[in-house]
Amino acid sequence: MMTGFEPHDHVGCIADAMSAAEQRCASRSLRLTAVRRQVLEILLQEHVALGAYDILEHLRLAGFNSQPPVAYRALDFLVTNGFAHKVERLNAFIACSYPGETHSPAFMICRNCDVVAETRSTPVKGSLGAAARSVGFRIERTVVEAEGLCPLCQEEAI
Amino acid sequence: MMTGFEPHDHVGCIADAMSAAEQRCASRSLRLTAVRRQVLEILLQEHVALGAYDILEHLRLAGFNSQPPVAYRALDFLVTNGFAHKVERLNAFIACSYPGETHSPAFMICRNCDVVAETRSTPVKGSLGAAARSVGFRIERTVVEAEGLCPLCQEEAI
DNA sequence: AATGTTATGTAATAATGTATCAACAGGTAA
DNA sequence: TTACCTGTTGATACATTATTACATAACATT
């Protein structure tokens, strides 16, 4: 199991993330309900980008007999409150690797094995930000995603 | 009618783009068939991001009785050969504003009026490129999209 | 308890995207 | 010319992703 392209202590990472989420919800009086908690756990468990219907399957395995809107609403809650992101390129969702820190996420997506690694980006500082300023566009949110080959798949490709 | 957020000579811009496309296809022995030409014209005409099914409607108005795969194939051809881009955030397509110049496109998307402006970006030079190098990820393609308010919609919002 | 607000359950359907295969047109080589 | 190869199109069906609509339930405040 990996975060990004590096192995790590996954069980601990889930536990940490869940308790951090609980605290953050408590302090902001957000309701981390059963479905939302379960979806976040699923995302943390899998640690890859999951489609809404993947989530639904996992929810059913966990005893929830849920229809599509349930997954989309839970995902919307998690995304809105910074616990997860949507990877637009994949129409899929992934747990945030930097929860609690306000940031513009950027993703590296391996086209071969579908692993997704998150990093923080500063798109407003670069050429995009300059272009936006020059035409008077006010940036509210950015999607930055790189598609390519992860280190492991580069080796295989040789 | 606008390119990006600026008004311009639209009829001339379409004519130029079409003849440029014809030349480019000829010189690379790509076949700019009837459907492909029509789709490119539609994208240039509208000059906003169009979904595949919007394209299909336009195709039908133009006398093509086309099914979804026709639109997707034509769009795929145009994207692959640099005549159009996919805007991932919108699951939609737009004519390229810099055809002929190899580039990483970036888009500014107004969340109010849906206008899309293209600019060139250099994502590999910024924080994303640095992150990729540090973990050994090989970037092949980037998606850079900013969502926000265009100049006109900012005024309206006052 | 009454009320307003937020969250969930459920069915149906819309919107987006693919797989498959037969038919056809254009080149190319025997 | 004929035969063949390749790429493109036409058409049907299907798969995936996302939303609408409406009813119900849970929670918070008074």
XYZ file of C-alpha atoms (C1' of nucleotides) in Angstrom:
376
model
C 0.000 0.000 0.000
C 1.270 3.427 -0.893
C 0.626 7.098 -0.411
C 1.721 8.693 -3.574
C 4.515 6.452 -4.725
C 6.010 5.656 -1.326
C 5.023 2.852 1.037
C 3.819 3.853 4.490
C 2.023 2.781 7.663
C -1.475 2.553 6.308
C -3.402 1.505 9.396
C -1.960 4.351 11.385
C -2.549 6.792 8.611
C -6.244 5.928 8.472
C -6.680 6.187 12.206
C -4.913 9.540 12.280
C -6.934 10.902 9.400
C -10.226 9.779 10.905
C -9.590 11.289 14.291
C -8.352 14.480 12.675
C -11.549 14.595 10.639
C -13.660 14.090 13.747
C -11.927 16.917 15.536
C -12.207 19.234 12.593
C -15.896 18.513 12.180
C -16.508 19.012 15.875
C -14.720 22.333 15.970
C -16.585 23.594 12.933
C -19.900 22.016 13.886
C -20.026 19.911 10.770
C -21.912 16.668 11.026
C -19.707 13.695 10.261
C -22.647 11.330 9.909
C -22.493 7.567 9.464
C -22.527 7.654 5.671
C -19.982 10.447 5.474
C -17.675 8.763 7.944
C -17.960 5.492 6.086
C -17.205 7.103 2.725
C -14.171 8.859 4.148
C -12.947 5.583 5.607
C -13.435 3.876 2.263
C -11.411 6.554 0.513
C -8.656 6.347 3.112
C -8.633 2.546 3.011
C -8.332 2.279 -0.718
C -6.051 5.227 -1.148
C -6.683 5.353 -4.853
C -9.186 7.381 -6.807
C -12.623 5.769 -6.563
C -15.649 6.476 -8.695
C -18.983 7.174 -7.064
C -20.203 3.723 -8.022
C -17.133 2.092 -6.500
C -18.009 3.932 -3.326
C -21.562 2.660 -3.580
C -20.350 -0.924 -3.799
C -18.171 -0.474 -0.753
C -21.067 1.120 1.065
C -23.224 -1.894 0.304
C -20.541 -4.232 1.592
C -20.562 -2.148 4.773
C -24.292 -2.643 5.160
C -25.589 0.557 3.633
C -28.143 -0.062 0.912
C -27.486 3.198 -0.825
C -28.517 4.749 -4.124
C -26.302 7.045 -6.214
C -27.334 10.350 -4.625
C -26.170 9.114 -1.244
C -22.641 8.637 -2.510
C -22.606 11.909 -4.398
C -23.881 13.834 -1.387
C -21.348 12.322 0.954
C -18.579 12.985 -1.544
C -19.768 16.532 -1.984
C -19.612 17.050 1.767
C -16.096 15.642 1.948
C -14.869 17.686 -0.989
C -16.509 20.899 0.197
C -14.951 20.554 3.603
C -11.496 19.610 2.445
C -11.431 15.930 3.358
C -11.336 14.693 -0.202
C -10.783 15.896 -3.748
C -12.280 15.119 -7.088
C -9.835 14.038 -9.767
C -11.490 15.511 -12.838
C -9.471 13.531 -15.314
C -10.816 10.300 -13.837
C -14.224 11.415 -12.669
C -13.197 9.925 -9.364
C -12.507 10.889 -5.776
C -9.575 10.532 -3.425
C -8.921 11.298 0.221
C -6.998 14.496 0.789
C -3.350 13.995 1.721
C -3.087 17.357 3.446
C -6.360 17.770 5.338
C -6.497 20.770 7.568
C -4.096 22.767 5.450
C -5.775 25.093 3.004
C -4.196 24.343 -0.344
C -4.573 24.006 -4.086
C -4.191 20.322 -4.759
C -2.365 18.921 -7.763
C -2.341 15.306 -8.828
C 0.028 12.992 -10.607
C -1.906 10.202 -12.283
C -0.189 7.107 -13.618
C -1.850 6.147 -16.873
C -0.646 2.601 -16.494
C -1.501 1.570 -12.938
C -3.911 4.372 -12.020
C -2.065 5.317 -8.869
C -2.721 8.922 -7.904
C -0.364 11.052 -5.828
C -1.347 14.405 -4.428
C 0.937 17.352 -4.033
C 0.334 20.994 -3.321
C 0.595 23.463 -6.133
C 0.767 27.215 -6.474
C -0.874 27.728 -9.847
C -1.722 31.352 -9.165
C 1.965 32.164 -8.917
C 2.824 30.749 -12.304
C 1.922 31.440 -15.899
C -1.754 30.744 -15.299
C -1.938 33.340 -12.545
C -0.171 35.852 -14.736
C -2.603 35.212 -17.574
C -5.561 35.561 -15.231
C -4.325 38.870 -13.873
C -3.669 40.239 -17.315
C -7.251 39.639 -18.467
C -8.909 40.338 -15.118
C -10.076 36.810 -14.399
C -10.599 36.067 -10.708
C -9.457 32.529 -9.884
C -11.453 30.777 -7.192
C -10.359 27.212 -7.611
C -7.861 25.345 -9.746
C -7.657 21.903 -11.268
C -4.090 20.779 -11.808
C -3.532 17.221 -12.896
C -0.542 15.616 -14.559
C -0.890 12.376 -16.450
C 2.119 10.208 -17.045
C 4.086 7.272 -15.705
C 4.910 6.631 -12.062
C 8.416 5.451 -11.154
C 7.430 1.774 -11.010
C 5.661 1.737 -14.345
C 8.617 3.478 -15.974
C 10.823 0.572 -14.953
C 8.345 -1.983 -16.239
C 8.104 -0.186 -19.545
C 11.775 -0.790 -20.289
C -18.761 36.886 -29.662
C -15.498 36.591 -27.833
C -12.232 34.725 -27.807
C -11.303 34.468 -24.235
C -12.762 37.614 -22.772
C -12.061 39.937 -25.667
C -14.250 40.623 -28.667
C -12.774 39.844 -32.084
C -13.457 39.278 -35.783
C -15.167 35.956 -35.578
C -15.855 35.223 -39.230
C -12.277 35.874 -40.144
C -11.014 33.835 -37.238
C -13.025 30.807 -38.355
C -11.878 31.071 -41.937
C -8.270 31.390 -40.873
C -8.473 28.468 -38.505
C -10.131 26.232 -41.075
C -7.615 26.930 -43.790
C -4.776 26.489 -41.316
C -6.271 23.135 -40.318
C -6.538 22.057 -43.953
C -2.930 22.902 -44.588
C -1.744 21.167 -41.473
C -3.690 18.031 -42.299
C -2.401 18.010 -45.855
C 1.203 18.390 -44.792
C 0.897 15.608 -42.231
C -1.303 13.409 -44.400
C -4.143 13.493 -41.912
C -7.598 13.096 -43.341
C -9.809 16.045 -42.534
C -12.983 14.228 -43.495
C -16.447 15.725 -43.742
C -17.447 14.897 -40.191
C -14.169 16.078 -38.725
C -14.258 19.303 -40.686
C -17.833 19.916 -39.615
C -17.057 19.301 -35.943
C -14.101 21.654 -36.059
C -16.277 24.286 -37.694
C -18.912 23.837 -35.006
C -16.334 24.273 -32.275
C -14.921 27.372 -33.947
C -18.389 28.831 -34.554
C -19.558 28.427 -30.999
C -16.279 29.292 -29.396
C -17.412 27.921 -26.054
C -16.924 24.478 -24.572
C -19.400 22.034 -26.110
C -20.304 18.586 -24.851
C -20.232 15.652 -27.236
C -23.992 15.632 -27.340
C -24.132 19.332 -28.143
C -21.868 18.541 -31.066
C -24.205 15.766 -32.121
C -27.135 18.160 -32.206
C -25.196 20.600 -34.329
C -24.155 17.767 -36.605
C -27.776 16.803 -37.083
C -28.690 20.367 -37.906
C -25.937 20.271 -40.501
C -27.465 17.198 -42.109
C -25.385 14.467 -40.516
C -27.489 11.808 -38.899
C -24.781 10.868 -36.458
C -24.663 8.653 -33.413
C -22.484 9.303 -30.330
C -19.392 7.398 -31.489
C -19.170 9.643 -34.531
C -18.853 12.739 -32.383
C -16.393 11.131 -29.988
C -14.232 9.871 -32.808
C -14.125 13.208 -34.530
C -13.355 14.955 -31.248
C -10.654 12.431 -30.513
C -9.088 13.138 -33.875
C -9.188 16.880 -33.294
C -7.768 16.611 -29.787
C -5.051 14.154 -30.767
C -3.917 16.379 -33.591
C -4.000 19.620 -31.660
C -7.051 21.279 -33.193
C -9.136 21.100 -30.040
C -8.863 20.443 -26.321
C -10.983 18.705 -23.759
C -11.954 20.766 -20.741
C -12.033 18.096 -18.060
C -13.884 20.173 -15.539
C -16.814 20.482 -17.934
C -16.538 17.202 -19.823
C -16.599 19.381 -22.891
C -14.506 20.368 -25.875
C -13.244 23.617 -27.285
C -11.330 24.656 -30.369
C -7.662 25.294 -29.739
C -6.680 28.959 -29.653
C -3.076 28.254 -30.543
C -3.228 25.539 -33.202
C 0.071 24.681 -34.735
C 2.050 25.659 -31.686
C 2.902 22.750 -29.443
C 1.800 23.771 -25.978
C 0.314 22.813 -22.639
C -3.078 24.470 -22.599
C -4.610 26.062 -19.529
C -8.175 27.255 -19.226
C -10.023 29.926 -17.315
C -13.629 28.913 -16.846
C -16.246 31.391 -15.687
C -18.590 29.619 -13.319
C -21.304 32.165 -14.013
C -21.468 32.478 -17.803
C -19.447 29.393 -18.788
C -17.097 31.327 -21.020
C -13.783 29.544 -21.420
C -10.521 31.262 -22.284
C -7.404 29.375 -23.237
C -3.891 30.380 -22.378
C -0.612 28.563 -22.512
C 0.897 27.276 -19.311
C 4.230 25.901 -18.222
C 3.174 23.565 -15.427
C 6.356 21.532 -15.594
C 8.350 24.573 -14.597
C 6.384 25.242 -11.428
C 5.667 23.444 -8.192
C 4.028 20.528 -9.971
C 7.093 19.900 -12.088
C 9.292 20.094 -9.021
C 7.096 17.599 -7.179
C 7.130 15.254 -10.152
C 10.912 15.358 -10.415
C 11.357 14.743 -6.730
C 9.315 11.531 -6.790
C 10.382 10.399 -10.247
C 7.049 10.851 -11.988
C 7.294 11.378 -15.736
C 4.722 13.927 -16.884
C 3.274 13.326 -20.338
C 0.290 15.629 -20.332
C -1.178 18.193 -17.983
C -4.647 19.448 -17.191
C -4.638 22.996 -15.857
C -7.982 24.648 -15.365
C -8.965 27.635 -13.258
C -12.545 28.172 -12.211
C -13.704 31.609 -11.194
C -15.316 34.780 -12.459
C -14.602 36.481 -15.746
C -14.293 40.275 -15.794
C -17.870 40.851 -16.930
C -19.426 38.590 -14.334
C -17.379 40.257 -11.614
C -19.008 43.555 -12.481
C -22.477 42.064 -12.484
C -21.865 40.504 -9.099
C -21.394 43.897 -7.441
C -44.471 19.745 21.247
C -43.975 22.976 17.107
C -40.960 24.665 13.848
C -37.122 25.319 10.702
C -33.118 23.201 8.967
C -30.198 19.677 7.528
C -29.489 14.965 6.148
C -31.132 10.553 4.256
C -33.859 6.971 1.324
C -35.584 5.732 -3.002
C -37.029 5.596 -7.735
C -36.546 7.217 -11.961
C -34.000 9.325 -15.463
C -30.539 12.224 -17.661
C -25.983 12.890 -19.384
C -21.710 11.117 -20.778
C -18.857 7.655 -22.839
C -17.618 2.679 -25.066
C -17.690 -1.844 -27.386
C -18.682 -4.108 -31.321
C -19.191 -5.224 -35.925
C -20.526 -4.671 -40.644
C -19.818 -1.766 -44.595
C -17.156 1.235 -47.332
C -13.419 4.206 -49.434
C -8.598 5.027 -50.537
C -4.224 3.493 -51.344
C -0.817 -0.190 -52.698
C 1.144 -4.196 -54.615
C 0.949 -8.534 -57.234
C -7.400 -5.343 -62.967
C -7.757 -7.851 -58.803
C -6.807 -8.577 -54.241
C -5.563 -6.788 -50.035
C -4.622 -3.687 -46.254
C -5.784 0.245 -43.494
C -8.422 3.713 -41.754
C -13.001 5.718 -41.563
C -17.910 5.583 -41.131
C -22.751 3.869 -39.776
C -25.441 1.726 -36.520
C -27.020 -0.785 -32.472
C -26.452 -1.721 -28.080
C -24.462 -1.069 -23.848
C -21.755 0.885 -19.796
C -20.679 4.528 -16.769
C -21.346 8.759 -14.401
C -24.475 12.155 -12.482
C -28.937 14.503 -11.359
C -33.920 15.375 -10.405
C -37.653 14.874 -7.604
C -39.977 13.891 -3.760
C -40.811 11.639 0.579
C -38.970 10.691 5.123
C -36.014 11.084 9.097
C -32.884 13.331 12.419
C -31.451 17.278 14.802
C -31.617 21.989 16.904
C -34.155 25.913 18.708
C -37.702 27.790 20.799
